XYZ file of C-alpha atoms in Angstrom:
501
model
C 0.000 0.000 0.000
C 2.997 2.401 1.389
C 4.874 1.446 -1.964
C 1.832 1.586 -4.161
C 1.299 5.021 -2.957
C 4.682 6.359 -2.765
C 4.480 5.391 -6.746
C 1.100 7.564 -7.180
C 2.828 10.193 -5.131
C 6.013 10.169 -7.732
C 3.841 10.391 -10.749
C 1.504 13.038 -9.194
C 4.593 15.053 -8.591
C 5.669 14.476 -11.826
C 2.619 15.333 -13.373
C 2.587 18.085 -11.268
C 6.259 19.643 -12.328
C 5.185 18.915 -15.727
C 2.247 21.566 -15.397
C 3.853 23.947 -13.110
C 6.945 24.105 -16.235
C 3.976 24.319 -18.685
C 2.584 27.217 -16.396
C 6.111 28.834 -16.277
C 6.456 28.563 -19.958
C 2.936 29.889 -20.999
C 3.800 32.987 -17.998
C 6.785 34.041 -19.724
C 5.546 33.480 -23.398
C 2.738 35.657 -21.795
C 5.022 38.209 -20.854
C 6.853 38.296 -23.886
C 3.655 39.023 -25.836
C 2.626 41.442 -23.835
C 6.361 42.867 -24.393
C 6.321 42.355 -27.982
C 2.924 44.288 -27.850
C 3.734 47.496 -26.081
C 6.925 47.612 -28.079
C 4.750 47.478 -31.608
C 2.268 49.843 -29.649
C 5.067 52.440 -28.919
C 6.848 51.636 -32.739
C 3.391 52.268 -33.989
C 3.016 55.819 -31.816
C 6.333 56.909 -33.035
C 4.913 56.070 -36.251
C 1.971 57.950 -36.008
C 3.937 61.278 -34.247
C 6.104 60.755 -37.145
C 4.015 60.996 -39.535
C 2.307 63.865 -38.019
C 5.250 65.590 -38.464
C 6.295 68.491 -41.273
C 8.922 67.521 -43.674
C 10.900 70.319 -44.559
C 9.025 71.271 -47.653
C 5.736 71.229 -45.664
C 7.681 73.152 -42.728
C 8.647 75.646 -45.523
C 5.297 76.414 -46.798
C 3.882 76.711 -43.197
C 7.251 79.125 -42.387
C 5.616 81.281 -45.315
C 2.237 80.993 -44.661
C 3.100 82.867 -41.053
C 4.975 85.210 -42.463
C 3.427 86.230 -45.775
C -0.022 88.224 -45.026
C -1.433 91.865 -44.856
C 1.527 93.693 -44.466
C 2.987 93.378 -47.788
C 0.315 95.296 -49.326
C 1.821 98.645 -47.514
C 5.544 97.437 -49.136
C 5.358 100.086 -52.219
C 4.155 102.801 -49.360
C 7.690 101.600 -47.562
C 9.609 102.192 -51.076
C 8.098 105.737 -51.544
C 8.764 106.964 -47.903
C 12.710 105.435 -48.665
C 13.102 105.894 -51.851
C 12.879 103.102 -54.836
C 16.410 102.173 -55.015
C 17.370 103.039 -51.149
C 13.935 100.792 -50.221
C 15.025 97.165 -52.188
C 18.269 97.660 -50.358
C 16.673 97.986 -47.299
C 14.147 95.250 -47.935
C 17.146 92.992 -48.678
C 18.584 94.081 -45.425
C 15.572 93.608 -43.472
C 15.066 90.205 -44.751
C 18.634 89.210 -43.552
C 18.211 90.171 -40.452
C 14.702 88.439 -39.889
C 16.482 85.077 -40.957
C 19.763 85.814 -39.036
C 17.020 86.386 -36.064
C 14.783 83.625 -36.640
C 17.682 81.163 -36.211
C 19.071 82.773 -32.945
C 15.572 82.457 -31.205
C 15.504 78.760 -32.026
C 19.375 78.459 -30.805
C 18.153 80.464 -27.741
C 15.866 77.795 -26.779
C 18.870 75.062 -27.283
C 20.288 77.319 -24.905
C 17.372 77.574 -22.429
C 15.711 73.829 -22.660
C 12.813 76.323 -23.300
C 10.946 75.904 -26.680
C 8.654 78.832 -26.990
C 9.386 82.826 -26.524
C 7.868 83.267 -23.544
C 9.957 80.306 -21.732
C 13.097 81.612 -23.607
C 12.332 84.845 -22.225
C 11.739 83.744 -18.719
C 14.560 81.744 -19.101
C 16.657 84.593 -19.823
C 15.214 88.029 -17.390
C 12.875 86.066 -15.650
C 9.478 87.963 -14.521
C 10.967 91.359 -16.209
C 11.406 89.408 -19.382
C 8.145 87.559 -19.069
C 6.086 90.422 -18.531
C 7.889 92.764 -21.016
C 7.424 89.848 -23.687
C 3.736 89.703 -23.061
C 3.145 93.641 -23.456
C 4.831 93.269 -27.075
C 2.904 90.190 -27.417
C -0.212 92.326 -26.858
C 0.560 95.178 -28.240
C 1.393 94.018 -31.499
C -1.826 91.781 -32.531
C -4.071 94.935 -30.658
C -2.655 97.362 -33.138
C -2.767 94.874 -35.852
C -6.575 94.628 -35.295
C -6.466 98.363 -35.965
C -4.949 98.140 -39.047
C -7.653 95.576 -39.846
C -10.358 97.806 -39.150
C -8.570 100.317 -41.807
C -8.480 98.124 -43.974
C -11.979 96.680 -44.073
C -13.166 100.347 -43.963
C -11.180 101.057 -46.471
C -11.561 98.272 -49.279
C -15.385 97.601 -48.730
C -16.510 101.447 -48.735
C -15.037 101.224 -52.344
C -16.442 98.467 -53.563
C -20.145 99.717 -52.267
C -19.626 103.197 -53.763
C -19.549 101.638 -57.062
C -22.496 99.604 -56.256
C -24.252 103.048 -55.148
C -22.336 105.792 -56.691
C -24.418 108.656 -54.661
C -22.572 107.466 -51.880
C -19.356 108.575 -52.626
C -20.743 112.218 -51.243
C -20.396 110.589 -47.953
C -17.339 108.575 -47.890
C -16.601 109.105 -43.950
C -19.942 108.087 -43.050
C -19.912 105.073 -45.354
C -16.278 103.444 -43.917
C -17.877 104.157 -40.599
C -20.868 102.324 -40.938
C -18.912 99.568 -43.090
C -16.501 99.374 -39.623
C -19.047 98.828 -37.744
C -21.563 96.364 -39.460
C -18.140 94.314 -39.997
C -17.543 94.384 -36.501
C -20.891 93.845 -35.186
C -21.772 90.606 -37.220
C -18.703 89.226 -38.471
C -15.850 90.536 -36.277
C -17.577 89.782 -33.077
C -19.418 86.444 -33.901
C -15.667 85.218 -34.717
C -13.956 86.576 -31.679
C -16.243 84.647 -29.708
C -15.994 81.791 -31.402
C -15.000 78.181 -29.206
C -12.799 76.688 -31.076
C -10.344 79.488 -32.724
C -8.088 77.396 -33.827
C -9.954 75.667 -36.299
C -9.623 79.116 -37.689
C -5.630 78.727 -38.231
C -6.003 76.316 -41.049
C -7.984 79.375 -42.889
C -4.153 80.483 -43.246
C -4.025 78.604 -46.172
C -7.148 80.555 -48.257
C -5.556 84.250 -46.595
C -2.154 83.259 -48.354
C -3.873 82.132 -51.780
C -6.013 85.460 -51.255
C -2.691 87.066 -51.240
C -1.394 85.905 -54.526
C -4.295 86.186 -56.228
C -4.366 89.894 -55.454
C -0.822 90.446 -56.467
C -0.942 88.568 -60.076
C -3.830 91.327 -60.035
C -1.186 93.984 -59.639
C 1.251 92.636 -61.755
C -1.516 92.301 -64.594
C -2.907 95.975 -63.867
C 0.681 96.880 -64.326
C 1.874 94.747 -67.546
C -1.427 95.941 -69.122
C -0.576 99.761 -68.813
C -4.476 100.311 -67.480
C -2.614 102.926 -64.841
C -0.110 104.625 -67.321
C -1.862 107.814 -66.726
C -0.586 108.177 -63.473
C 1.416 111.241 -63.751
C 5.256 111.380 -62.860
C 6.403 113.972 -59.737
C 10.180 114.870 -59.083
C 9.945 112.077 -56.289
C 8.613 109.429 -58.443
C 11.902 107.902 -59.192
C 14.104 109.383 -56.543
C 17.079 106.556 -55.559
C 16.674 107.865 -51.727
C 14.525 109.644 -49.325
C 14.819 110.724 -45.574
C 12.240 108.729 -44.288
C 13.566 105.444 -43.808
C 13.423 104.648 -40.639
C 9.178 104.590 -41.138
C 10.343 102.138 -44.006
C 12.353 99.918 -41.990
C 9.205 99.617 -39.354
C 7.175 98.967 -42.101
C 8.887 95.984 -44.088
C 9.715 94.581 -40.427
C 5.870 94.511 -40.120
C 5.249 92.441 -43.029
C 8.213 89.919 -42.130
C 7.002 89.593 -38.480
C 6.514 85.671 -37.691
C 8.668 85.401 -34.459
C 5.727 84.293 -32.347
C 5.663 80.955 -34.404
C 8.940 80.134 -34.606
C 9.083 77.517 -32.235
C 5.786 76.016 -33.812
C 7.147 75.631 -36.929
C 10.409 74.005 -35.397
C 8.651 71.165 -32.787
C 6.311 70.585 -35.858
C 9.715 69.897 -38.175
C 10.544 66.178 -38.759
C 13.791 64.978 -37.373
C 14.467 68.688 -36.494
C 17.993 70.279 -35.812
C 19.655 73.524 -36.067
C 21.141 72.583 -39.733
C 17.234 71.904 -41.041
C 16.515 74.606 -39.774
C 18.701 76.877 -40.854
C 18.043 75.570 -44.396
C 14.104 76.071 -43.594
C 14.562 79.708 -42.787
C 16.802 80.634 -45.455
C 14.284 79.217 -47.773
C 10.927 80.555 -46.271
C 12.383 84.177 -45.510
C 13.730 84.280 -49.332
C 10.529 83.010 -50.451
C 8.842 85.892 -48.738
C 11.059 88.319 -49.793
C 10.642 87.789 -53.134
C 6.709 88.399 -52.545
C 7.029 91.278 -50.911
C 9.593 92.163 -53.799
C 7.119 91.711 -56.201
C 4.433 93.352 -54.551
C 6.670 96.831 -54.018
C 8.302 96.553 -57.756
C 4.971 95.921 -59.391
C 2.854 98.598 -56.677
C 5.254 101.633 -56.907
C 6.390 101.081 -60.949
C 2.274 101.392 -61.696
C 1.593 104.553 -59.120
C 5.347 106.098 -57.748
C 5.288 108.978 -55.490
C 1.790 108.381 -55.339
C 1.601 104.854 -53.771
C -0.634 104.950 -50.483
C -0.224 102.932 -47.133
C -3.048 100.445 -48.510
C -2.034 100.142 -52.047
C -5.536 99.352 -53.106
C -6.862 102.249 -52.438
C -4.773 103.859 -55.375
C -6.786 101.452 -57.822
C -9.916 103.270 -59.364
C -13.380 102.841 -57.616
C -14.257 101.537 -61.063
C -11.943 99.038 -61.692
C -13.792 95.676 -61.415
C -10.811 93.678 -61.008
C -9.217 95.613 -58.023
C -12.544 96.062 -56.527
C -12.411 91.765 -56.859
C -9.011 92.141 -55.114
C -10.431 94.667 -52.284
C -13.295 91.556 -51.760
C -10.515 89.142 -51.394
C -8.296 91.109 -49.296
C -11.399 91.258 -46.548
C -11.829 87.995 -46.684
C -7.863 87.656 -46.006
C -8.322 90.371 -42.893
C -11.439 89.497 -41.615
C -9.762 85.325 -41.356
C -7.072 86.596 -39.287
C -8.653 88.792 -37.153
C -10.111 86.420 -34.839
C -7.029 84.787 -34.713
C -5.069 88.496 -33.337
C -8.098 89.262 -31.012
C -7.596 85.512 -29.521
C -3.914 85.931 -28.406
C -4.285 89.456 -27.178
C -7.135 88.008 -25.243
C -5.642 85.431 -23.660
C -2.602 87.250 -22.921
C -4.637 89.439 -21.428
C -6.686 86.883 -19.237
C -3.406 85.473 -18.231
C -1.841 88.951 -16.575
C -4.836 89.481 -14.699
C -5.052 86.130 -13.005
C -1.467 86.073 -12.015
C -2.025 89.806 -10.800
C -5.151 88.270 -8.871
C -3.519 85.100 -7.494
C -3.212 85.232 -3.482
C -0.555 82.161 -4.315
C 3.014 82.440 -6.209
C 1.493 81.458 -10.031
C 4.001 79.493 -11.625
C 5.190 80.134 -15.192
C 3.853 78.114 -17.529
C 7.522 79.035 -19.618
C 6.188 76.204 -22.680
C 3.010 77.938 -23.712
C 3.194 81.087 -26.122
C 0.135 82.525 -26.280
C -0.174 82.739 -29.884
C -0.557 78.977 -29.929
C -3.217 78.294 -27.535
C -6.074 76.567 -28.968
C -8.690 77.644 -27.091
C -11.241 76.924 -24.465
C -14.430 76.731 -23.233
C -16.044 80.387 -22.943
C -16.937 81.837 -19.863
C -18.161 85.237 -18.957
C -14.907 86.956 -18.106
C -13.503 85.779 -21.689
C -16.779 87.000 -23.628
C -16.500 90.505 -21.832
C -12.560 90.151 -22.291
C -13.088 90.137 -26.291
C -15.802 92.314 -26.537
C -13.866 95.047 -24.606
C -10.693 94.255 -26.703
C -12.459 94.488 -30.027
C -14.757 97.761 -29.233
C -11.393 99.485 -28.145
C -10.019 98.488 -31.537
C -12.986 99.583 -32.898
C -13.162 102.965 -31.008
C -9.159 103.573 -31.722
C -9.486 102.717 -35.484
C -11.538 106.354 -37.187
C -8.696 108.254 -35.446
C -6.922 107.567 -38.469
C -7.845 106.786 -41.729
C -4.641 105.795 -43.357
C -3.006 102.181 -43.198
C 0.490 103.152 -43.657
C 0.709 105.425 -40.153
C -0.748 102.307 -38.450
C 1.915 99.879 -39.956
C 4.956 102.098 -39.201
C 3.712 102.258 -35.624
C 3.035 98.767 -35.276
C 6.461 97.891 -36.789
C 8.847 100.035 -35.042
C 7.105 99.701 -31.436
C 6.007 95.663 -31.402
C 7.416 94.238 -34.636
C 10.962 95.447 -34.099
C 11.261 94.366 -30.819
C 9.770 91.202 -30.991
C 11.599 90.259 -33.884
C 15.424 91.880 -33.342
C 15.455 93.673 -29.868
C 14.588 90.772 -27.726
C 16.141 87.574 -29.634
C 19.369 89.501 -29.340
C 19.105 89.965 -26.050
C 18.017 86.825 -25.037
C 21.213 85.715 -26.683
C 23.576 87.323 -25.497
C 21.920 86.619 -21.778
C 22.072 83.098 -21.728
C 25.481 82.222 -24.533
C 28.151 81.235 -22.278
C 30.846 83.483 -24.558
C 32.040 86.733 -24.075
C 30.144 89.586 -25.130
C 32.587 90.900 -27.687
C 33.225 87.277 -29.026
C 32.685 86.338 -32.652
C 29.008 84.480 -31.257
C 27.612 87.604 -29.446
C 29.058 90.612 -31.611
C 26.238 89.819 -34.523
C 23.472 89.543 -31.784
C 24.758 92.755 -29.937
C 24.360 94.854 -33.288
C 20.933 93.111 -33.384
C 20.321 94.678 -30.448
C 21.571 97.963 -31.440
C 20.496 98.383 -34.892
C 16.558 97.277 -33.088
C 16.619 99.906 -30.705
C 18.049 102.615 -32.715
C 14.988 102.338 -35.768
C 12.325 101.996 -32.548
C 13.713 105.089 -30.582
C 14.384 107.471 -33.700
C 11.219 105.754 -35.487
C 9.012 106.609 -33.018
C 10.504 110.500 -32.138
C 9.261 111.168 -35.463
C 6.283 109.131 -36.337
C 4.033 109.949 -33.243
C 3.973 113.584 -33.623
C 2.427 112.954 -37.234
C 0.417 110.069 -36.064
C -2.817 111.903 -35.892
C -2.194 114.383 -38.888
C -4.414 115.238 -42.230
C -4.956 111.980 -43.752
C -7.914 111.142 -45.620
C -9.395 108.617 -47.811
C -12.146 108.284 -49.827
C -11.007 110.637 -52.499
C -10.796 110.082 -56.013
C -6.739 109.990 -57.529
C -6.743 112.519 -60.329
C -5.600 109.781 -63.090
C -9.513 107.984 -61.873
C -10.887 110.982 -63.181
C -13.330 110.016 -66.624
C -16.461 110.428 -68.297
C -17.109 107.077 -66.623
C -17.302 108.109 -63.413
C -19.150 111.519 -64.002
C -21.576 109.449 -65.483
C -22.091 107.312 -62.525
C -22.884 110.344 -59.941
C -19.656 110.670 -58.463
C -19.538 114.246 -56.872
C -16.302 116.646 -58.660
C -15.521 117.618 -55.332
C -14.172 114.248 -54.355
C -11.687 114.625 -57.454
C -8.280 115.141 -55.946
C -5.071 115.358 -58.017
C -2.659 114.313 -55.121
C -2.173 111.176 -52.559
C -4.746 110.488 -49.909
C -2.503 110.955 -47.633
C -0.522 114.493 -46.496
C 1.648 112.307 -45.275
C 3.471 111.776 -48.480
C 4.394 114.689 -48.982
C 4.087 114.782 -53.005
């Protein structure tokens, strides 16, 4: 019996170390599935993030998409105020030193471990640089939503004048109204709108707006519809005093430094040599449309050009007036977009200025990238006090190319040279007269010089005689005394005093 059931006992233990090894062998082939599953899980992520990624084409094209908008329409208004031949030179020069600056913000954040301007900022002054960061972060999409306003006033009071000539008695009253119906039920509508970033991929139709309107240009020009338009002894002068209202200008229309490091963390496989080779390529790119808009807007009107180059076109040209259409559309995408950042800038100031506890910095999010939020009362009465303030500021002056000069030389110049220099030269570990920091130290310089002179003499003229709704001497036809148009809105010089033809 004792031997019979040792022998069950040996074969049950057997049986039993034959399971418990089975057991063991199905645990760990167990494990090694579940190993060989996160690791295709995570391959497949990378994948996916990959994939989501820009390569550096698509990186280029969104590089230009930031950069390229409503300021290169005031471009042959910056080669008038410098002079034609003085003004490419300058616009070549300008265009360097974006790209030169462009690349030093991105090296900045190498430097900092901090991939967006505020962070690099932080990173650099701390608070001081933080909060000064955010003013210029305010200030320049608040005045940019001024120019807006000029320009919608501007564009669309043309285009209904020549669907109701017996308005153009009243021009004043008509970009007024045109302001405000705008703002009332598109502007606002917009501003308040959830989710504004669905808004950002709109970029894509304001850019194709833009080269629509300036093969329209080109054509008008090529065509010789505009040959009338006489010649002045500053028509084709090589220089002119004024360039420092140039430089603010032209570094208005190349202003994309608050999406530099979105571009970047969207690159694939990104490093300082890609993008290097990105910027060189988007900045020329945009050069040469902003080239193109100045050559082709200042050969077809000179001395004449105006701040918004569309309003030199005739109130009867069809095709311009098509252009005016499509240049709203352009504005009136954006604007939500400006109104959104200075918002939430704004939003952001006051709750740290309202916090009984030490806010911490969030240093990784730029306000010009946030995505949005769920709306609450404070943010409703946030945008409708930021957009009836732009609305209010707007009719104090009538001309575009006032409003990009100050917008240039007080927020775009800083943002764009002023503060990446410093930054720089802040947080590189070389000396500050080394071969690194000399170029960023005459960044620096050459920044604060255009904003201090630029604004000694541009804010004294801010608010001078400038008008619009007036029709260019070379408009004047049979045409348009047919259609009603009153004689006493003929004028034979610029819009604006401010040229000084």
């Amino acid at each position: 019996m004792d031997g019979g059931g040792g022998k069950k006992n040996t074969v049950s233990e057997f049986s039993y170390m034959l399971q418990r090894q089975g057991s063991d062998d199905s645990t760990e082939a167990a494990a090694f599935d579940d190993i060989n599953s996160l690791m295709k899980a995570e391959a497949q992520a990378a994948a996916t993030q990959e994939d989501s990624l820009s390569s550096l084409p698509q990186a280029s094209f969104n590089y230009i998409n930031s950069i390229v908008g409503s300021g290169v329409i005031g471009i042959p208004y910056a080669l008038h105020r410098a002079g034609f031949g003085l003004g490419l030179f300058l616009l070549v020069i300008v265009a360097v030193i974006t790209d030169y600056s462009l690349i030093l913000m991105v090296r900045c954040g190498h430097l900092s471990g901090r991939f967006s301007y505020p962070g690099v900022m932080e990173a650099a002054y701390g608070k001081t640089g933080y909060y000064l960061l955010s003013l210029l972060q305010f200030m320049y999409p608040f005045l940019a939503m001024i120019s807006y306003n000029v320009v919608v006033g501007d564009t669309l009071s043309k285009v209904l004048v020549r669907l109701v000539p017996s308005w153009g008695t009243s021009m004043g009253a008509v970009r007024f109204g045109v302001v405000l119906v705008v703002t009332a039920f598109v502007v606002i509508p917009l501003c308040l709108y959830k989710n504004v970033s669905r808004l950002a991929k709109a970029s894509f139709l304001s850019l194709a707006c833009v080269v629509i309107i300036l093969v329209a240009i080109v054509y008008k020009l090529l065509a010789g519809d505009y040959d009338v338009v006489p010649n002045t002894p500053e028509s084709w002068r090589f220089a002119h005093s004024d360039l420092i209202p140039a430089v603010g200008i032209m570094a208005f229309a190349f202003m994309c430094h608050h999406n530099t490091f979105l571009v970047y963390q969207s690159m694939r496989n990104a490093t300082m040599e890609r993008w290097e080779k990105v910027t060189h390529l988007s900045v020329g790119f945009a050069w040469l449309v902003a080239a193109c808009f100045g050559i082709a807007g200042y050969c077809t009107f000179r001395a004449l050009s105006q701040g918004d180059l569309l309003e030199n076109y005739c109130w009867d040209d069809d095709l311009m007036n098509f252009s005016r259409v499509l240049f709203s559309v352009s504005i009136l995408l954006t604007f939500p977009i400006e109104c959104f950042v200075s918002r939430e800038i704004v939003r952001t100031q006051i709750k740290r200025f309202y916090s009984q506890e030490v806010v911490e910095y969030d240093t990784d999010k730029d306000p010009s990238h946030a995505t949005g939020g769920e709306e609450d009362e404070k943010a409703v009465t946030t945008t409708l006090v930021i957009v009836f303030a732009a609305f209010i500021i707007s009719p104090y002056t009538e001309c575009l190319g006032p409003v990009l000069e100050l917008n240039g030389l007080l927020a775009a110049i800083p943002l764009a040279y002023i503060l990446p220099g410093l930054a720089y030269i802040q947080l590189s570990p070389h000396s500050l007269f080394s071969q690194e920091k000399l170029p960023a130290a005459g960044l620096v310089v050459f920044g604060t010089i255009v904003t201090i002179s630029g604004a000694a003499l541009l804010m004294p003229n801010l608010m001078g005689d400038c008008r619009t709704g007036i029709i260019m001497g070379y408009c004047r036809d049979d045409e348009l005394s047919l259609n009603g148009t009153a004689s006493a809105l003929v004028a034979t010089t610029p819009a604006c005093v401010t040229d000084r033809v």
